[in-house]
């Protein structure tokens, strides 16, 4: 299994990044989070960590309303297909997960909330293996946003890694084996 097997195609990756960048520019225009960003080109001049406050604004405000307003106003003059894709993002899932496994085309993100769900997630850009080694799994992650994209689930590019303690010891492979039964699995069929 290669790292590229776990990523979107280059064309899909570029489409995702372009649509997401337009949405972030719209959010910045609305809330003036980063003064010098007025276009996608301006946004591309910033490092990812510099853009985190902008991304957080998208998910701290009324996300669904922001996305719907963006689609209605369509400032970048996107195609109908692109607008439909952005509209699908109103069905995002945000929170804390545990990455429990890599598969050939994705990684499994476990959501502990009731009822528990497991999401098959593909990285839009950076392969998961470049974020953490498979031998480190399971990995608890926070501040993750999962988005439906082209009949797949992707994360928006930001992941916080943190330690979670269960019963006095770190979550290990045996914990995953014990809880994997009875978990709703979500892949290309969103929710």
Coordinates of C-alpha atoms in Angstrom, one line a residue, residues 3-185:
X3 CA 0.9 6.7 0.4
X4 CA -0.7 7.9 -2.9
X5 CA -3.3 5.1 -2.6
X6 CA -4.7 6.9 0.4
X7 CA -5.1 10.3 -1.3
X8 CA -7.6 11.8 -3.7
X9 CA -6.6 12.0 -7.3
X10 CA -4.7 15.1 -8.2
X11 CA -7.7 16.5 -10.0
X12 CA -10.0 15.9 -7.1
X13 CA -7.4 17.3 -4.6
X14 CA -7.1 20.5 -6.6
X15 CA -10.9 20.8 -6.9
X16 CA -11.3 20.3 -3.1
X17 CA -8.6 22.8 -2.2
X18 CA -10.0 25.4 -4.7
X19 CA -13.5 25.1 -3.4
X20 CA -12.5 25.2 0.2
X21 CA -10.2 28.2 -0.4
X22 CA -13.1 30.1 -2.0
X23 CA -15.2 29.3 1.1
X24 CA -12.5 30.5 3.5
X25 CA -12.1 33.7 1.5
X26 CA -15.8 34.3 1.8
X27 CA -15.7 33.7 5.6
X28 CA -12.8 36.1 5.9
X29 CA -14.7 38.7 3.9
X30 CA -17.6 38.3 6.3
X31 CA -15.7 38.4 9.5
X32 CA -12.4 40.1 8.7
X33 CA -10.3 37.5 10.5
X34 CA -7.1 38.1 8.5
X35 CA -6.9 41.6 7.1
X36 CA -4.7 40.9 4.1
X37 CA -6.7 38.1 2.6
X38 CA -9.2 39.2 -0.1
X39 CA -8.6 36.5 -2.8
X40 CA -7.7 32.9 -3.1
X41 CA -4.2 34.1 -4.3
X42 CA -3.8 36.0 -1.0
X43 CA -4.9 33.0 1.0
X44 CA -2.3 30.8 -0.8
X45 CA 0.4 33.1 0.5
X46 CA -0.2 32.1 4.1
X47 CA 1.0 29.0 5.9
X48 CA -1.7 26.5 7.0
X49 CA -1.2 27.4 10.7
X50 CA -1.8 31.1 9.9
X51 CA -5.1 30.2 8.4
X52 CA -6.4 28.2 11.4
X53 CA -8.3 31.1 12.9
X54 CA -10.1 31.5 9.6
X55 CA -11.0 27.9 9.5
X56 CA -12.1 28.0 13.2
X57 CA -14.4 30.9 12.4
X58 CA -16.1 28.9 9.7
X59 CA -17.0 26.2 12.3
X60 CA -17.5 28.5 15.3
X61 CA -20.2 30.6 13.6
X62 CA -23.4 29.3 12.0
X63 CA -21.6 27.0 9.6
X64 CA -24.7 25.9 7.7
X65 CA -25.9 29.4 7.2
X66 CA -22.4 30.6 6.1
X67 CA -22.2 27.8 3.5
X68 CA -25.7 28.4 2.3
X69 CA -25.1 32.1 2.0
X70 CA -21.9 31.4 0.0
X71 CA -23.7 29.2 -2.4
X72 CA -26.6 31.7 -2.8
X73 CA -24.2 34.6 -3.4
X74 CA -21.6 32.6 -5.3
X75 CA -19.0 35.3 -5.3
X76 CA -16.4 33.2 -7.3
X77 CA -19.0 32.3 -9.9
X78 CA -18.7 28.6 -9.4
X79 CA -20.4 26.0 -11.6
X80 CA -23.6 24.3 -10.5
X81 CA -21.7 21.1 -9.9
X82 CA -19.2 22.9 -7.6
X83 CA -22.1 24.7 -5.8
X84 CA -23.7 21.3 -5.2
X85 CA -20.5 20.0 -3.8
X86 CA -20.1 23.0 -1.4
X87 CA -23.7 22.7 -0.4
X88 CA -23.0 19.0 0.7
X89 CA -20.6 20.4 3.2
X90 CA -23.5 21.6 5.4
X91 CA -23.5 17.9 6.4
X92 CA -20.1 18.1 8.0
X93 CA -19.0 16.3 11.2
X94 CA -16.7 18.0 13.6
X95 CA -15.1 16.8 16.7
X96 CA -12.7 14.3 18.3
X97 CA -11.9 10.9 16.8
X98 CA -9.5 8.1 17.1
X99 CA -7.7 7.0 14.0
X100 CA -7.7 3.2 14.5
X101 CA -6.6 1.7 11.2
X102 CA -5.3 2.4 7.7
X103 CA -6.9 0.5 4.8
X104 CA -5.9 0.5 1.2
X105 CA -7.7 3.8 0.2
X106 CA -8.5 5.4 3.6
X107 CA -8.1 5.6 7.3
X108 CA -10.8 4.6 9.8
X109 CA -11.8 7.5 12.2
X110 CA -13.8 6.3 15.2
X111 CA -16.3 8.7 16.7
X112 CA -17.0 7.8 20.4
X113 CA -20.3 9.7 20.7
X114 CA -23.5 7.8 20.9
X115 CA -24.2 6.1 18.8
X116 CA -20.6 5.4 17.9
X117 CA -19.6 5.6 14.2
X118 CA -16.6 4.8 12.2
X119 CA -15.8 6.9 9.2
X120 CA -13.7 5.9 6.2
X121 CA -11.7 9.1 5.6
X122 CA -9.4 10.0 2.7
X123 CA -6.9 12.7 3.0
X124 CA -7.3 15.5 0.4
X125 CA -3.7 16.4 0.4
X126 CA -1.1 15.1 2.9
X127 CA -1.2 11.3 3.2
X128 CA -1.9 10.1 6.7
X129 CA 1.5 8.2 6.8
X130 CA 3.2 11.6 6.6
X131 CA 1.2 12.8 9.7
X132 CA 1.9 9.7 11.8
X133 CA 3.3 6.2 11.2
X134 CA 0.8 3.3 11.0
X135 CA 2.6 1.6 13.9
X136 CA 1.5 4.6 16.1
X137 CA -2.2 3.7 15.7
X138 CA -4.6 4.1 17.3
X139 CA -4.1 7.9 17.4
X140 CA -6.6 10.2 19.1
X141 CA -7.2 13.4 17.1
X142 CA -9.1 16.5 17.9
X143 CA -10.4 19.6 16.0
X144 CA -11.2 17.5 13.0
X145 CA -13.8 18.4 10.4
X146 CA -15.0 15.6 8.1
X147 CA -16.6 16.7 4.8
X148 CA -18.4 14.7 2.1
X149 CA -16.6 15.1 -1.2
X150 CA -17.2 13.3 -4.5
X151 CA -18.9 10.3 -2.8
X152 CA -16.0 10.1 -0.3
X153 CA -15.3 11.5 3.1
X154 CA -12.3 13.8 3.5
X155 CA -11.0 15.9 6.4
X156 CA -10.4 19.6 5.8
X157 CA -6.6 19.5 6.4
X158 CA -6.3 20.4 10.0
X159 CA -5.9 17.7 12.7
X160 CA -4.9 18.1 16.3
X161 CA -3.2 15.0 17.8
X162 CA -3.5 14.5 21.5
X163 CA -3.1 11.8 24.2
X164 CA -6.2 10.3 25.7
X165 CA -6.1 8.0 28.7
X166 CA -8.6 5.2 29.2
X167 CA -8.6 3.5 32.5
X168 CA -5.1 4.7 33.4
X169 CA -3.4 3.5 30.2
X170 CA -3.3 4.8 26.6
X171 CA -5.8 3.4 24.2
X172 CA -4.2 0.4 22.5
X173 CA -5.1 -2.1 19.8
X174 CA -6.9 -4.4 22.2
X175 CA -9.3 -1.5 23.1
X176 CA -10.1 -1.1 19.4
X177 CA -10.8 -4.8 19.0
X178 CA -13.1 -4.7 22.0
X179 CA -15.2 -1.8 20.8
X180 CA -15.3 -2.3 17.0
X181 CA -18.4 -4.4 17.3
X182 CA -21.7 -2.4 17.3
X183 CA -20.2 0.7 15.7
X184 CA -22.1 2.2 12.8
X185 CA -19.7 2.4 9.8

